[in-house]
């Protein structure tokens, strides 16, 4: 399961499309396809928070490869979002001595 939080309302459909394309590409990638036990499920709008929407992608994977697959999906999603101009909202670190 990979959750992408803070997706702005106007970017939800594009984010879902980008994540779906990333999942399909990973399932076809010769270096990764044997780690998946099937294609990723289409991403879904999972929740709303004060930052925006959370979009969730899930897929069944070889158990010992779950962390590597999730990390690769996140990396590819970040690249796809950047290419599509999708900038999720992020919390800024508080404190730091700033008034």
PDB file of C-alpha atoms in Angstrom:
ATOM      1  CA  UNK A   1       0.000   0.000   0.000  1.00  0.00           C
ATOM      2  CA  UNK A   2       1.295   3.428  -0.974  1.00  0.00           C
ATOM      3  CA  UNK A   3      -0.577   6.524   0.214  1.00  0.00           C
ATOM      4  CA  UNK A   4       0.107   9.912  -1.318  1.00  0.00           C
ATOM      5  CA  UNK A   5      -1.219  12.629   0.955  1.00  0.00           C
ATOM      6  CA  UNK A   6      -1.911  16.280   0.326  1.00  0.00           C
ATOM      7  CA  UNK A   7      -3.146  16.019  -3.254  1.00  0.00           C
ATOM      8  CA  UNK A   8      -4.917  19.250  -4.103  1.00  0.00           C
ATOM      9  CA  UNK A   9      -8.554  18.993  -5.190  1.00  0.00           C
ATOM     10  CA  UNK A  10      -7.759  20.205  -8.690  1.00  0.00           C
ATOM     11  CA  UNK A  11      -5.030  17.556  -9.064  1.00  0.00           C
ATOM     12  CA  UNK A  12      -6.916  14.459  -7.849  1.00  0.00           C
ATOM     13  CA  UNK A  13      -7.890  13.085 -11.273  1.00  0.00           C
ATOM     14  CA  UNK A  14      -4.432  13.743 -12.746  1.00  0.00           C
ATOM     15  CA  UNK A  15      -2.786  12.194  -9.680  1.00  0.00           C
ATOM     16  CA  UNK A  16      -4.939   9.068  -9.971  1.00  0.00           C
ATOM     17  CA  UNK A  17      -4.089   8.815 -13.684  1.00  0.00           C
ATOM     18  CA  UNK A  18      -0.372   9.299 -13.090  1.00  0.00           C
ATOM     19  CA  UNK A  19      -0.302   6.732 -10.296  1.00  0.00           C
ATOM     20  CA  UNK A  20      -2.218   4.216 -12.408  1.00  0.00           C
ATOM     21  CA  UNK A  21       0.259   4.639 -15.275  1.00  0.00           C
ATOM     22  CA  UNK A  22       3.172   4.187 -12.870  1.00  0.00           C
ATOM     23  CA  UNK A  23       1.664   0.979 -11.475  1.00  0.00           C
ATOM     24  CA  UNK A  24       1.097  -0.486 -14.927  1.00  0.00           C
ATOM     25  CA  UNK A  25       4.637   0.421 -15.996  1.00  0.00           C
ATOM     26  CA  UNK A  26       6.094  -1.220 -12.880  1.00  0.00           C
ATOM     27  CA  UNK A  27       4.083  -4.386 -13.567  1.00  0.00           C
ATOM     28  CA  UNK A  28       5.637  -4.540 -17.056  1.00  0.00           C
ATOM     29  CA  UNK A  29       9.200  -3.667 -16.000  1.00  0.00           C
ATOM     30  CA  UNK A  30      11.401  -6.782 -16.331  1.00  0.00           C
ATOM     31  CA  UNK A  31      13.363  -5.776 -13.219  1.00  0.00           C
ATOM     32  CA  UNK A  32      10.209  -5.534 -11.077  1.00  0.00           C
ATOM     33  CA  UNK A  33       7.375  -7.613 -12.540  1.00  0.00           C
ATOM     34  CA  UNK A  34       8.445 -10.838 -10.814  1.00  0.00           C
ATOM     35  CA  UNK A  35       8.138  -9.108  -7.438  1.00  0.00           C
ATOM     36  CA  UNK A  36       4.433  -8.390  -8.011  1.00  0.00           C
ATOM     37  CA  UNK A  37       1.747 -11.055  -7.692  1.00  0.00           C
ATOM     38  CA  UNK A  38      -0.479  -9.251 -10.167  1.00  0.00           C
ATOM     39  CA  UNK A  39      -1.007  -5.762 -11.501  1.00  0.00           C
ATOM     40  CA  UNK A  40      -1.543  -2.957  -8.996  1.00  0.00           C
ATOM     41  CA  UNK A  41      -5.146  -2.089  -8.248  1.00  0.00           C
ATOM     42  CA  UNK A  42      -6.261   1.217  -9.748  1.00  0.00           C
ATOM     43  CA  UNK A  43      -5.553   4.067  -7.309  1.00  0.00           C
ATOM     44  CA  UNK A  44      -8.474   5.307  -5.242  1.00  0.00           C
ATOM     45  CA  UNK A  45      -9.352   8.469  -3.385  1.00  0.00           C
ATOM     46  CA  UNK A  46      -8.865   7.215   0.154  1.00  0.00           C
ATOM     47  CA  UNK A  47      -9.315  10.175   2.511  1.00  0.00           C
ATOM     48  CA  UNK A  48      -9.456  13.922   2.939  1.00  0.00           C
ATOM     49  CA  UNK A  49      -7.335  15.819   5.465  1.00  0.00           C
ATOM     50  CA  UNK A  50      -6.524  19.446   6.149  1.00  0.00           C
ATOM     51  CA  UNK A  51      -3.705  19.075   3.581  1.00  0.00           C
ATOM     52  CA  UNK A  52      -5.924  17.709   0.814  1.00  0.00           C
ATOM     53  CA  UNK A  53      -6.835  14.315  -0.567  1.00  0.00           C
ATOM     54  CA  UNK A  54      -5.031  11.052   0.083  1.00  0.00           C
ATOM     55  CA  UNK A  55      -4.763   8.772  -2.935  1.00  0.00           C
ATOM     56  CA  UNK A  56      -4.006   5.108  -2.244  1.00  0.00           C
ATOM     57  CA  UNK A  57      -2.439   2.529  -4.534  1.00  0.00           C
ATOM     58  CA  UNK A  58      -2.097  -1.107  -3.550  1.00  0.00           C
ATOM     59  CA  UNK A  59      -0.833  -4.309  -5.056  1.00  0.00           C
ATOM     60  CA  UNK A  60      -0.014  -7.798  -3.948  1.00  0.00           C
ATOM     61  CA  UNK A  61       3.719  -8.417  -3.867  1.00  0.00           C
ATOM     62  CA  UNK A  62       6.203 -11.082  -2.888  1.00  0.00           C
ATOM     63  CA  UNK A  63       6.302 -10.539   0.903  1.00  0.00           C
ATOM     64  CA  UNK A  64      10.058 -10.135   1.239  1.00  0.00           C
ATOM     65  CA  UNK A  65      10.043  -7.486  -1.514  1.00  0.00           C
ATOM     66  CA  UNK A  66       7.209  -5.322  -0.126  1.00  0.00           C
ATOM     67  CA  UNK A  67       9.430  -2.483   1.134  1.00  0.00           C
ATOM     68  CA  UNK A  68      11.487  -2.328  -2.061  1.00  0.00           C
ATOM     69  CA  UNK A  69       8.372  -2.308  -4.252  1.00  0.00           C
ATOM     70  CA  UNK A  70       6.745   0.436  -2.163  1.00  0.00           C
ATOM     71  CA  UNK A  71       9.927   2.528  -2.323  1.00  0.00           C
ATOM     72  CA  UNK A  72      10.170   2.096  -6.096  1.00  0.00           C
ATOM     73  CA  UNK A  73       6.510   3.053  -6.524  1.00  0.00           C
ATOM     74  CA  UNK A  74       7.006   6.194  -4.417  1.00  0.00           C
ATOM     75  CA  UNK A  75      10.076   7.161  -6.430  1.00  0.00           C
ATOM     76  CA  UNK A  76       8.286   6.672  -9.738  1.00  0.00           C
ATOM     77  CA  UNK A  77       5.179   8.487  -8.504  1.00  0.00           C
ATOM     78  CA  UNK A  78       7.308  11.461  -7.425  1.00  0.00           C
ATOM     79  CA  UNK A  79       8.876  11.574 -10.904  1.00  0.00           C
ATOM     80  CA  UNK A  80       5.468  11.294 -12.599  1.00  0.00           C
ATOM     81  CA  UNK A  81       3.961  14.002 -10.392  1.00  0.00           C
ATOM     82  CA  UNK A  82       6.891  16.298 -11.097  1.00  0.00           C
ATOM     83  CA  UNK A  83       6.507  15.744 -14.852  1.00  0.00           C
ATOM     84  CA  UNK A  84       2.754  16.447 -14.616  1.00  0.00           C
ATOM     85  CA  UNK A  85       3.193  19.551 -12.458  1.00  0.00           C
ATOM     86  CA  UNK A  86       1.410  17.984  -9.484  1.00  0.00           C
ATOM     87  CA  UNK A  87       2.725  19.426  -6.222  1.00  0.00           C
ATOM     88  CA  UNK A  88       1.156  17.792  -3.141  1.00  0.00           C
ATOM     89  CA  UNK A  89       0.713  20.017  -0.094  1.00  0.00           C
ATOM     90  CA  UNK A  90       3.155  19.324   2.690  1.00  0.00           C
ATOM     91  CA  UNK A  91       3.299  20.217   6.337  1.00  0.00           C
ATOM     92  CA  UNK A  92       6.115  22.572   7.150  1.00  0.00           C
ATOM     93  CA  UNK A  93       8.231  21.789  10.145  1.00  0.00           C
ATOM     94  CA  UNK A  94       7.214  23.917  13.085  1.00  0.00           C
ATOM     95  CA  UNK A  95       9.446  25.522  15.601  1.00  0.00           C
ATOM     96  CA  UNK A  96      13.006  26.210  14.601  1.00  0.00           C
ATOM     97  CA  UNK A  97      13.079  29.470  16.504  1.00  0.00           C
ATOM     98  CA  UNK A  98      10.966  31.312  13.950  1.00  0.00           C
ATOM     99  CA  UNK A  99       8.562  33.815  15.502  1.00  0.00           C
TER     100      UNK A  99
END
